[in-house]
Amino acid sequence: MSRLVIDGLKRLHGETEVHGSKNSTLPILAAALLCEGKSLIHNCPDLSDVAGSINILRYLGCEVEFSDKTLLCCADDLDKNHIPDSLMREMRSSIIFLGALLAKTGSASMCFPGGCDIGLRPIDLHLKALSELGAEISDDHGIFRCTSPNGLHGANISLSFPSVGATENVMICASVAQGTTVITNAAREPEICDLADFLNSCGANITGAGEGTIIIDGVNRLQGTRHSVIPDRIVASTLLAGCAATGGKIRLDHVIPSHLGAVLSIFSECGCDVDIRGSSIIMDAPERLTAPKIVRTMPYPGFPTDAQAPIMAMIAKSRGTTLFVENIFENRYLHVNGLLRMGANIKVEGKVAVLQGVDCLHGADVEARDLRGAAALIVAALGAEGKTTLSGLKYLDRGYEDIESTLRSLGGDVRRI
Ligand code: EPZ
């Protein structure tokens, strides 16, 4: 089993690019199912979650080629509408294929994705919204089957929570439904806007993405298109956190700074000098960070839950105390054990965690238990005295493309063995 070995306290410096967004690529690959002809998707990251989506597309009968960050997908020969358990288990976010499969073939079935380490991950909002579009859903011993015997029709859908995945499933499905769909309390994440841009360039008619209300006028068909995926704002946040944990100075290129608003304000509160220049961010961190008062995760544009773990790791050595409130997932402090082994001072009580900055962290043997927790342990190791060994890289590889090479190019001592 491979592990990362990190020798800490090397100041990160230099510049690097941020790869394409995992959480934008996955729904766009699902939407490509709906199109006639070929779609070319550029700036796709090479991640195991993307590989999982490609396996599903190929299983369903699509032609998929992926090389040098460009993915070609053609669903003209699609001949299945069931996703087997093995492929669902490989990637629980495969629920995002539901709306596309239903819209494309009139029926779709897959096993309940089930929870993961960070939470139960229910799909009630997805199923309720799709049934309002005309889907009939039955539960057959853990396999749910969706059909649309009378076709799919527009509806007024009000989400009780601005679920990213549920918003995406509805956008995809409603883009070819008969009539108009209005989603209120829709998710506003940048990945929602990127999906809308992709669908509109395929011929869909979607307005309001990025705001709380999205209007989708159904069209008869979607045509494959060319699209370039937005940069990954969570990878950008993670690299900045790694820099700040070492008192370093780096420049990130090919980012969209406006996607990082809530995160950059935390870096500034910690005493980092953040300079935005077009599609680059230059960040100069002080020798020791000042602990921000509170980090409260919220739906976008609030502070992103996916950045909570890397930011907690970054401020483990700061001066002061930080209150964390994790409002999105019920079990997203799995990285705390590893941080405690490295000498951090953190108390967790339900969705609240209180971090007391310590003077130094020391390297340790730690194990990742989820994707962003893996990133957090790397950030802490970069700022720790001595050597850290990180196992559980299967989680890391879901969302970070070759992060060890990126960190080495910035002066970090990080090796995969
Ligand atoms: C997306 O997950 C992202 N994944 C997550 O990133 C991200 O943390 C999350 O959005 C929030 O921003 C992808 O885009 C592939 P939600 P998603 O539906 O769509 C509850 C990462 O690290 N909920 O907005 O699953 C749910 O339990 C991953 O890259 C329901 O109750 O997130 C959670 O508490 C982790 N019922 C909250 O809503 C539902 O039907 C937010 O979930 C759906 C969700």
CSV table of C-alpha atoms and ligand atoms in Angstrom, one decimal:
chain,number,residue,atom,x,y,z
A,1,MET,CA,0.0,0.0,0.0
A,2,SER,CA,1.6,3.3,-1.0
A,3,ARG,CA,2.2,6.1,1.4
A,4,LEU,CA,3.4,9.7,1.4
A,5,VAL,CA,6.5,10.6,3.3
A,6,ILE,CA,6.8,14.3,4.2
A,7,ASP,CA,9.7,16.0,5.8
A,8,GLY,CA,8.2,19.2,7.2
A,9,LEU,CA,9.3,22.9,7.8
A,10,LYS,CA,10.4,23.6,4.3
A,11,ARG,CA,9.0,27.0,3.3
A,12,LEU,CA,6.9,26.6,0.1
A,13,HIS,CA,7.8,29.1,-2.6
A,14,GLY,CA,7.4,29.5,-6.4
A,15,GLU,CA,4.4,29.2,-8.6
A,16,THR,CA,2.1,26.4,-9.8
A,17,GLU,CA,-1.2,25.9,-11.7
A,18,VAL,CA,-4.4,24.6,-10.3
A,19,HIS,CA,-6.0,21.6,-12.1
A,20,GLY,CA,-9.7,21.4,-13.2
A,21,SER,CA,-12.5,21.0,-10.7
A,22,LYS,CA,-13.5,17.5,-9.7
A,23,ASN,CA,-16.9,18.7,-8.5
A,24,SER,CA,-17.5,20.4,-11.9
A,25,THR,CA,-16.2,17.5,-14.0
A,26,LEU,CA,-18.4,14.9,-12.5
A,27,PRO,CA,-21.8,16.5,-13.1
A,28,ILE,CA,-20.7,17.6,-16.6
A,29,LEU,CA,-19.7,14.0,-17.5
A,30,ALA,CA,-23.2,13.0,-16.4
A,31,ALA,CA,-24.8,15.7,-18.5
A,32,ALA,CA,-22.8,14.6,-21.5
A,33,LEU,CA,-24.9,11.4,-21.5
A,34,LEU,CA,-27.8,13.5,-22.6
A,35,CYS,CA,-26.2,14.9,-25.7
A,36,GLU,CA,-26.3,13.7,-29.3
A,37,GLY,CA,-22.9,13.4,-30.9
A,38,LYS,CA,-19.5,14.0,-29.3
A,39,SER,CA,-18.6,16.3,-26.4
A,40,LEU,CA,-15.0,17.4,-25.8
A,41,ILE,CA,-14.3,18.4,-22.2
A,42,HIS,CA,-11.0,20.2,-21.6
A,43,ASN,CA,-9.1,20.8,-18.3
A,44,CYS,CA,-10.4,17.5,-16.9
A,45,PRO,CA,-8.4,16.5,-13.8
A,46,ASP,CA,-6.8,13.0,-13.8
A,47,LEU,CA,-8.5,11.7,-10.6
A,48,SER,CA,-9.9,8.3,-9.4
A,49,ASP,CA,-13.3,9.9,-9.1
A,50,VAL,CA,-13.1,10.9,-12.8
A,51,ALA,CA,-11.9,7.4,-13.7
A,52,GLY,CA,-14.9,6.1,-11.8
A,53,SER,CA,-17.3,8.2,-13.9
A,54,ILE,CA,-15.5,7.1,-17.1
A,55,ASN,CA,-16.1,3.4,-16.0
A,56,ILE,CA,-19.8,4.1,-15.6
A,57,LEU,CA,-20.1,5.9,-18.9
A,58,ARG,CA,-18.3,3.0,-20.7
A,59,TYR,CA,-20.4,0.4,-18.9
A,60,LEU,CA,-23.5,2.2,-20.1
A,61,GLY,CA,-22.2,2.0,-23.7
A,62,CYS,CA,-20.7,5.4,-24.2
A,63,GLU,CA,-17.5,5.9,-26.2
A,64,VAL,CA,-15.0,7.7,-23.9
A,65,GLU,CA,-11.4,8.7,-24.6
A,66,PHE,CA,-9.3,10.6,-22.0
A,67,SER,CA,-5.9,11.9,-22.6
A,68,ASP,CA,-3.9,15.0,-21.7
A,69,LYS,CA,-6.7,16.6,-19.7
A,70,THR,CA,-9.2,16.3,-22.6
A,71,LEU,CA,-12.1,13.9,-22.3
A,72,LEU,CA,-14.1,12.9,-25.4
A,73,CYS,CA,-17.6,11.4,-24.7
A,74,CYS,CA,-20.2,10.1,-27.1
A,75,ALA,CA,-23.4,8.6,-25.8
A,76,ASP,CA,-25.0,7.7,-29.2
A,77,ASP,CA,-24.6,4.0,-28.6
A,78,LEU,CA,-25.7,4.0,-25.0
A,79,ASP,CA,-27.5,0.7,-24.4
A,80,LYS,CA,-28.0,0.4,-20.6
A,81,ASN,CA,-29.8,2.3,-17.9
A,82,HIS,CA,-28.8,0.5,-14.8
A,83,ILE,CA,-25.6,1.3,-12.8
A,84,PRO,CA,-24.4,-1.9,-10.9
A,85,ASP,CA,-23.5,-1.9,-7.3
A,86,SER,CA,-19.8,-2.4,-7.9
A,87,LEU,CA,-19.6,0.9,-9.9
A,88,MET,CA,-21.9,2.7,-7.4
A,89,ARG,CA,-19.7,1.6,-4.5
A,90,GLU,CA,-16.6,2.8,-6.3
A,91,MET,CA,-18.0,6.3,-6.4
A,92,ARG,CA,-21.0,7.2,-4.3
A,93,SER,CA,-21.5,10.5,-6.1
A,94,SER,CA,-22.6,8.5,-9.1
A,95,ILE,CA,-26.1,9.5,-8.0
A,96,ILE,CA,-25.5,12.4,-10.3
A,97,PHE,CA,-26.1,10.1,-13.3
A,98,LEU,CA,-29.7,9.5,-12.2
A,99,GLY,CA,-31.3,12.6,-13.8
A,100,ALA,CA,-29.3,12.2,-17.1
A,101,LEU,CA,-30.1,8.5,-17.4
A,102,LEU,CA,-33.8,9.0,-16.7
A,103,ALA,CA,-34.0,11.9,-19.2
A,104,LYS,CA,-32.1,10.0,-21.9
A,105,THR,CA,-33.8,6.5,-21.7
A,106,GLY,CA,-37.0,7.1,-19.7
A,107,SER,CA,-35.8,4.8,-16.9
A,108,ALA,CA,-32.8,4.5,-14.6
A,109,SER,CA,-31.9,2.2,-11.7
A,110,MET,CA,-29.1,2.0,-9.3
A,111,CYS,CA,-28.5,0.9,-5.7
A,112,PHE,CA,-28.8,3.5,-3.0
A,113,PRO,CA,-25.3,5.1,-2.9
A,114,GLY,CA,-25.2,4.8,0.9
A,115,GLY,CA,-23.2,6.9,3.2
A,116,CYS,CA,-19.5,7.6,3.3
A,117,ASP,CA,-17.1,8.5,6.0
A,118,ILE,CA,-18.2,12.1,6.3
A,119,GLY,CA,-22.0,11.5,6.6
A,120,LEU,CA,-25.1,9.5,5.7
A,121,ARG,CA,-25.3,11.3,2.4
A,122,PRO,CA,-29.1,10.8,1.9
A,123,ILE,CA,-30.6,11.4,-1.5
A,124,ASP,CA,-34.2,12.3,-0.5
A,125,LEU,CA,-33.9,15.7,-2.0
A,126,HIS,CA,-32.8,14.2,-5.4
A,127,LEU,CA,-35.7,11.7,-5.4
A,128,LYS,CA,-38.4,14.2,-4.3
A,129,ALA,CA,-37.3,16.7,-6.9
A,130,LEU,CA,-37.2,14.2,-9.8
A,131,SER,CA,-40.6,12.8,-8.8
A,132,GLU,CA,-41.9,16.4,-9.1
A,133,LEU,CA,-40.6,16.4,-12.7
A,134,GLY,CA,-42.7,13.3,-13.4
A,135,ALA,CA,-40.4,10.4,-12.3
A,136,GLU,CA,-42.0,7.4,-10.6
A,137,ILE,CA,-39.6,5.9,-8.1
A,138,SER,CA,-39.8,2.5,-6.4
A,139,ASP,CA,-37.5,0.9,-3.9
A,140,ASP,CA,-36.7,-2.7,-4.7
A,141,HIS,CA,-34.6,-4.1,-1.8
A,142,GLY,CA,-32.0,-1.3,-1.9
A,143,ILE,CA,-32.2,-0.8,-5.6
A,144,PHE,CA,-34.3,2.1,-6.6
A,145,ARG,CA,-35.9,2.3,-10.0
A,146,CYS,CA,-37.0,5.5,-11.7
A,147,THR,CA,-39.3,5.6,-14.7
A,148,SER,CA,-41.1,8.4,-16.5
A,149,PRO,CA,-44.1,6.6,-18.1
A,150,ASN,CA,-45.7,9.9,-19.0
A,151,GLY,CA,-42.5,11.7,-19.8
A,152,LEU,CA,-40.8,14.4,-17.8
A,153,HIS,CA,-42.5,17.8,-17.4
A,154,GLY,CA,-41.5,21.2,-15.9
A,155,ALA,CA,-42.3,21.9,-12.2
A,156,ASN,CA,-41.7,24.5,-9.5
A,157,ILE,CA,-39.2,22.8,-7.2
A,158,SER,CA,-38.3,24.2,-3.8
A,159,LEU,CA,-35.3,22.6,-2.2
A,160,SER,CA,-35.5,22.4,1.6
A,161,PHE,CA,-31.7,22.6,1.6
A,162,PRO,CA,-29.5,24.1,-1.3
A,163,SER,CA,-28.2,20.6,-2.1
A,164,VAL,CA,-25.4,20.8,-4.8
A,165,GLY,CA,-26.1,17.3,-6.2
A,166,ALA,CA,-29.9,17.7,-6.1
A,167,THR,CA,-29.7,21.0,-7.9
A,168,GLU,CA,-27.4,19.4,-10.5
A,169,ASN,CA,-29.7,16.4,-11.0
A,170,VAL,CA,-32.7,18.6,-11.6
A,171,MET,CA,-30.9,21.0,-14.0
A,172,ILE,CA,-29.8,18.0,-16.1
A,173,CYS,CA,-33.1,16.3,-16.1
A,174,ALA,CA,-35.2,19.4,-16.5
A,175,SER,CA,-33.1,20.7,-19.4
A,176,VAL,CA,-35.0,18.3,-21.8
A,177,ALA,CA,-38.3,18.1,-19.9
A,178,GLN,CA,-41.5,19.4,-21.5
A,179,GLY,CA,-42.1,23.0,-20.2
A,180,THR,CA,-40.4,25.2,-17.6
A,181,THR,CA,-38.8,24.2,-14.3
A,182,VAL,CA,-38.1,26.8,-11.6
A,183,ILE,CA,-35.7,25.7,-8.8
A,184,THR,CA,-35.9,27.8,-5.6
A,185,ASN,CA,-33.3,27.6,-2.9
A,186,ALA,CA,-31.0,26.2,-5.5
A,187,ALA,CA,-27.3,25.6,-4.7
A,188,ARG,CA,-25.2,28.6,-5.8
A,189,GLU,CA,-21.7,26.9,-6.0
A,190,PRO,CA,-19.5,27.8,-9.0
A,191,GLU,CA,-19.8,24.2,-10.2
A,192,ILE,CA,-23.5,24.8,-10.6
A,193,CYS,CA,-22.7,27.7,-13.0
A,194,ASP,CA,-20.2,25.6,-14.9
A,195,LEU,CA,-22.8,22.9,-15.4
A,196,ALA,CA,-25.3,25.5,-16.6
A,197,ASP,CA,-22.7,26.9,-19.0
A,198,PHE,CA,-22.0,23.3,-20.4
A,199,LEU,CA,-25.7,22.5,-20.8
A,200,ASN,CA,-26.5,25.9,-22.4
A,201,SER,CA,-23.6,25.4,-24.9
A,202,CYS,CA,-25.3,22.0,-25.7
A,203,GLY,CA,-28.5,23.9,-26.5
A,204,ALA,CA,-30.2,24.0,-23.1
A,205,ASN,CA,-32.0,27.1,-21.9
A,206,ILE,CA,-31.0,27.7,-18.3
A,207,THR,CA,-30.9,31.1,-16.6
A,208,GLY,CA,-30.2,32.2,-13.0
A,209,ALA,CA,-27.4,29.7,-12.2
A,210,GLY,CA,-25.4,31.0,-9.3
A,211,GLU,CA,-28.4,32.7,-7.8
A,212,GLY,CA,-31.0,31.1,-5.5
A,213,THR,CA,-33.5,30.7,-8.3
A,214,ILE,CA,-32.7,28.8,-11.5
A,215,ILE,CA,-35.1,28.7,-14.5
A,216,ILE,CA,-34.9,25.9,-17.0
A,217,ASP,CA,-36.9,26.0,-20.2
A,218,GLY,CA,-36.9,22.4,-21.5
A,219,VAL,CA,-35.7,21.8,-25.1
A,220,ASN,CA,-36.1,18.8,-27.3
A,221,ARG,CA,-32.5,17.8,-27.7
A,222,LEU,CA,-28.9,18.6,-26.6
A,223,GLN,CA,-26.0,18.5,-29.0
A,224,GLY,CA,-22.4,17.6,-27.9
A,225,THR,CA,-20.1,20.6,-27.4
A,226,ARG,CA,-16.7,21.7,-26.4
A,227,HIS,CA,-16.2,23.0,-22.8
A,228,SER,CA,-13.4,23.7,-20.5
A,229,VAL,CA,-13.9,22.9,-16.8
A,230,ILE,CA,-13.3,25.6,-14.2
A,231,PRO,CA,-10.3,25.4,-11.9
A,232,ASP,CA,-10.7,23.5,-8.6
A,233,ARG,CA,-11.3,26.0,-5.8
A,234,ILE,CA,-10.7,23.4,-3.1
A,235,VAL,CA,-7.4,22.3,-4.5
A,236,ALA,CA,-6.4,26.0,-4.7
A,237,SER,CA,-7.5,26.5,-1.0
A,238,THR,CA,-5.4,23.4,-0.1
A,239,LEU,CA,-2.2,24.6,-1.8
A,240,LEU,CA,-2.6,28.0,-0.2
A,241,ALA,CA,-3.1,26.3,3.2
A,242,GLY,CA,0.1,24.3,2.7
A,243,CYS,CA,2.0,27.5,1.9
A,244,ALA,CA,0.6,29.3,4.9
A,245,ALA,CA,1.5,26.3,7.2
A,246,THR,CA,5.2,26.8,6.2
A,247,GLY,CA,5.3,30.6,6.3
A,248,GLY,CA,5.8,30.5,2.6
A,249,LYS,CA,5.1,32.6,-0.5
A,250,ILE,CA,3.5,31.2,-3.6
A,251,ARG,CA,1.7,32.2,-6.8
A,252,LEU,CA,-1.3,30.1,-8.0
A,253,ASP,CA,-2.1,30.5,-11.7
A,254,HIS,CA,-5.2,29.5,-13.5
A,255,VAL,CA,-7.6,30.1,-10.6
A,256,ILE,CA,-10.8,32.2,-10.4
A,257,PRO,CA,-10.2,34.3,-7.3
A,258,SER,CA,-13.9,35.2,-7.0
A,259,HIS,CA,-14.7,31.5,-6.3
A,260,LEU,CA,-12.5,31.7,-3.2
A,261,GLY,CA,-13.9,34.8,-1.5
A,262,ALA,CA,-14.8,33.2,1.9
A,263,VAL,CA,-11.5,31.3,2.0
A,264,LEU,CA,-9.3,34.2,1.1
A,265,SER,CA,-10.8,36.3,3.9
A,266,ILE,CA,-9.8,33.7,6.4
A,267,PHE,CA,-6.2,33.7,5.1
A,268,SER,CA,-6.2,37.5,5.5
A,269,GLU,CA,-7.5,37.2,9.0
A,270,CYS,CA,-4.6,34.8,9.7
A,271,GLY,CA,-2.2,37.6,8.7
A,272,CYS,CA,-1.4,36.4,5.2
A,273,ASP,CA,-0.8,39.0,2.5
A,274,VAL,CA,-3.2,38.0,-0.4
A,275,ASP,CA,-2.7,39.7,-3.8
A,276,ILE,CA,-5.2,39.0,-6.6
A,277,ARG,CA,-3.9,39.6,-10.1
A,278,GLY,CA,-6.4,38.5,-12.8
A,279,SER,CA,-6.5,34.7,-12.8
A,280,SER,CA,-3.6,34.4,-10.3
A,281,ILE,CA,-3.3,34.7,-6.5
A,282,ILE,CA,0.0,35.6,-4.8
A,283,MET,CA,0.0,34.8,-1.1
A,284,ASP,CA,2.8,35.7,1.3
A,285,ALA,CA,2.4,34.1,4.8
A,286,PRO,CA,3.9,35.3,8.1
A,287,GLU,CA,6.2,33.1,10.2
A,288,ARG,CA,3.4,32.3,12.5
A,289,LEU,CA,-0.4,32.7,11.7
A,290,THR,CA,-2.9,34.4,13.9
A,291,ALA,CA,-5.9,32.1,14.7
A,292,PRO,CA,-9.1,33.3,13.0
A,293,LYS,CA,-11.9,33.7,15.6
A,294,ILE,CA,-14.5,31.4,13.9
A,295,VAL,CA,-14.7,29.2,10.8
A,296,ARG,CA,-18.3,28.3,10.1
A,297,THR,CA,-19.1,26.2,7.0
A,298,MET,CA,-22.1,27.2,4.9
A,299,PRO,CA,-23.5,26.7,1.4
A,300,TYR,CA,-21.8,28.9,-1.2
A,301,PRO,CA,-20.9,31.8,-1.1
A,302,GLY,CA,-20.2,30.9,2.6
A,303,PHE,CA,-17.0,29.1,3.8
A,304,PRO,CA,-16.9,25.8,1.9
A,305,THR,CA,-17.1,22.6,4.0
A,306,ASP,CA,-14.5,21.0,1.7
A,307,ALA,CA,-11.9,23.6,2.8
A,308,GLN,CA,-12.6,23.1,6.6
A,309,ALA,CA,-10.1,20.3,7.1
A,310,PRO,CA,-7.1,21.9,5.3
A,311,ILE,CA,-7.7,25.2,7.0
A,312,MET,CA,-7.9,23.5,10.4
A,313,ALA,CA,-4.6,21.9,9.7
A,314,MET,CA,-3.0,25.1,8.6
A,315,ILE,CA,-3.9,27.0,11.8
A,316,ALA,CA,-2.9,24.2,14.2
A,317,LYS,CA,0.3,26.1,15.0
A,318,SER,CA,-1.3,29.6,15.0
A,319,ARG,CA,-1.4,32.0,17.9
A,320,GLY,CA,-4.8,32.0,19.5
A,321,THR,CA,-8.0,30.0,19.5
A,322,THR,CA,-10.5,29.2,16.7
A,323,LEU,CA,-14.1,27.9,16.9
A,324,PHE,CA,-15.1,25.6,14.0
A,325,VAL,CA,-18.7,25.0,13.2
A,326,GLU,CA,-19.3,22.3,10.6
A,327,ASN,CA,-22.9,23.0,9.4
A,328,ILE,CA,-23.0,20.8,6.2
A,329,PHE,CA,-21.9,17.3,7.1
A,330,GLU,CA,-22.4,15.4,10.3
A,331,ASN,CA,-19.1,13.7,10.6
A,332,ARG,CA,-16.4,15.9,9.0
A,333,TYR,CA,-13.7,16.0,11.8
A,334,LEU,CA,-12.1,12.6,10.9
A,335,HIS,CA,-8.8,14.4,10.4
A,336,VAL,CA,-8.7,15.6,14.0
A,337,ASN,CA,-7.2,12.3,15.3
A,338,GLY,CA,-4.3,12.6,13.0
A,339,LEU,CA,-3.7,16.2,13.9
A,340,LEU,CA,-3.8,15.3,17.6
A,341,ARG,CA,-1.1,12.7,17.0
A,342,MET,CA,1.0,15.5,15.5
A,343,GLY,CA,0.6,17.6,18.6
A,344,ALA,CA,-2.4,19.7,17.8
A,345,ASN,CA,-4.8,20.9,20.5
A,346,ILE,CA,-8.4,20.4,19.3
A,347,LYS,CA,-11.6,19.5,21.2
A,348,VAL,CA,-14.6,18.2,19.2
A,349,GLU,CA,-18.1,18.3,20.4
A,350,GLY,CA,-20.7,17.3,17.7
A,351,LYS,CA,-20.5,19.8,14.9
A,352,VAL,CA,-18.3,22.2,16.9
A,353,ALA,CA,-14.5,21.9,17.2
A,354,VAL,CA,-12.3,24.2,19.3
A,355,LEU,CA,-8.7,24.6,18.2
A,356,GLN,CA,-6.0,26.0,20.5
A,357,GLY,CA,-2.9,27.0,18.5
A,358,VAL,CA,0.3,25.2,19.7
A,359,ASP,CA,3.9,26.3,19.2
A,360,CYS,CA,4.9,23.4,17.0
A,361,LEU,CA,3.7,20.2,15.4
A,362,HIS,CA,5.8,17.0,15.1
A,363,GLY,CA,5.8,14.4,12.4
A,364,ALA,CA,3.9,11.1,13.0
A,365,ASP,CA,2.5,8.1,11.2
A,366,VAL,CA,-1.1,9.1,10.3
A,367,GLU,CA,-3.9,7.6,8.3
A,368,ALA,CA,-6.4,9.4,6.1
A,369,ARG,CA,-10.0,8.5,6.6
A,370,ASP,CA,-11.6,10.8,3.9
A,371,LEU,CA,-10.6,12.9,1.0
A,372,ARG,CA,-10.2,16.4,2.5
A,373,GLY,CA,-8.9,14.9,5.7
A,374,ALA,CA,-6.1,13.4,3.7
A,375,ALA,CA,-5.3,16.9,2.4
A,376,ALA,CA,-5.4,18.3,5.9
A,377,LEU,CA,-2.8,15.8,7.2
A,378,ILE,CA,-0.5,16.8,4.3
A,379,VAL,CA,-0.9,20.5,5.2
A,380,ALA,CA,-0.1,19.7,8.9
A,381,ALA,CA,2.9,17.6,7.9
A,382,LEU,CA,4.3,20.4,5.8
A,383,GLY,CA,4.4,22.6,8.9
A,384,ALA,CA,5.6,19.9,11.3
A,385,GLU,CA,9.1,19.2,12.6
A,386,GLY,CA,10.4,15.9,11.3
A,387,LYS,CA,8.9,13.1,9.2
A,388,THR,CA,5.3,12.2,8.7
A,389,THR,CA,4.1,9.1,6.9
A,390,LEU,CA,0.6,9.3,5.5
A,391,SER,CA,-1.4,6.2,4.5
A,392,GLY,CA,-4.9,5.9,3.1
A,393,LEU,CA,-3.9,7.6,-0.2
A,394,LYS,CA,-6.9,6.1,-2.0
A,395,TYR,CA,-8.9,8.9,-0.5
A,396,LEU,CA,-6.4,11.6,-1.5
A,397,ASP,CA,-6.2,10.3,-5.1
A,398,ARG,CA,-10.0,10.9,-5.5
A,399,GLY,CA,-9.6,14.6,-5.5
A,400,TYR,CA,-5.9,15.7,-5.9
A,401,GLU,CA,-4.0,15.1,-9.1
A,402,ASP,CA,-0.3,14.2,-8.2
A,403,ILE,CA,-0.2,16.6,-5.3
A,404,GLU,CA,3.2,15.3,-4.2
A,405,SER,CA,4.8,16.6,-7.5
A,406,THR,CA,3.1,19.9,-7.1
A,407,LEU,CA,4.3,20.3,-3.6
A,408,ARG,CA,7.9,19.2,-4.6
A,409,SER,CA,7.9,21.9,-7.3
A,410,LEU,CA,7.1,24.4,-4.6
A,411,GLY,CA,10.0,23.2,-2.5
A,412,GLY,CA,8.2,20.7,-0.3
A,413,ASP,CA,9.9,17.4,0.7
A,414,VAL,CA,7.1,15.0,-0.3
A,415,ARG,CA,7.6,11.6,-1.7
A,416,ARG,CA,5.2,8.7,-2.5
A,417,ILE,CA,6.6,5.3,-1.6
B,1,EPZ,C1,-21.2,18.1,-3.2
B,1,EPZ,O1,-21.7,17.0,-2.5
B,1,EPZ,C2,-19.7,17.9,-3.3
B,1,EPZ,N1,-19.5,16.7,-4.1
B,1,EPZ,C3,-19.1,17.8,-2.0
B,1,EPZ,O2,-17.7,17.6,-2.1
B,1,EPZ,C4,-19.4,19.1,-1.2
B,1,EPZ,O3,-18.8,18.9,0.1
B,1,EPZ,C5,-20.9,19.3,-1.1
B,1,EPZ,O4,-21.4,19.3,-2.5
B,1,EPZ,C6,-21.2,20.6,-0.4
B,1,EPZ,O5,-20.7,21.6,-1.1
B,1,EPZ,C7,-19.6,16.7,-5.5
B,1,EPZ,O6,-19.9,17.8,-6.0
B,1,EPZ,C8,-19.3,15.5,-6.2
B,1,EPZ,P1,-25.1,18.3,-0.9
B,1,EPZ,P2,-23.3,16.7,-2.4
B,1,EPZ,O7,-26.1,17.6,-1.6
B,1,EPZ,O8,-23.9,17.1,-3.7
B,1,EPZ,C9,-27.7,16.8,2.8
B,1,EPZ,C10,-15.6,16.7,-1.8
B,1,EPZ,O9,-14.8,16.6,-0.8
B,1,EPZ,N2,-28.5,16.2,1.7
B,1,EPZ,O10,-25.0,19.8,-1.1
B,1,EPZ,O11,-23.5,15.3,-1.9
B,1,EPZ,C11,-26.3,16.1,2.9
B,1,EPZ,O12,-26.4,15.0,3.7
B,1,EPZ,C12,-17.0,16.4,-1.7
B,1,EPZ,O13,-15.2,17.0,-3.0
B,1,EPZ,C13,-29.7,15.7,2.1
B,1,EPZ,O14,-30.1,15.7,3.3
B,1,EPZ,O15,-23.6,17.7,-1.3
B,1,EPZ,C14,-25.4,17.2,3.4
B,1,EPZ,O16,-25.6,17.2,4.8
B,1,EPZ,C15,-17.5,16.0,-0.3
B,1,EPZ,N3,-30.5,15.1,1.2
B,1,EPZ,C16,-26.0,18.5,2.8
B,1,EPZ,O17,-27.3,18.1,2.3
B,1,EPZ,C17,-30.2,15.0,-0.1
B,1,EPZ,O18,-30.9,14.5,-1.0
B,1,EPZ,C18,-25.1,19.0,1.6
B,1,EPZ,O19,-25.2,18.0,0.6
B,1,EPZ,C19,-28.9,15.6,-0.5
B,1,EPZ,C20,-28.1,16.2,0.4
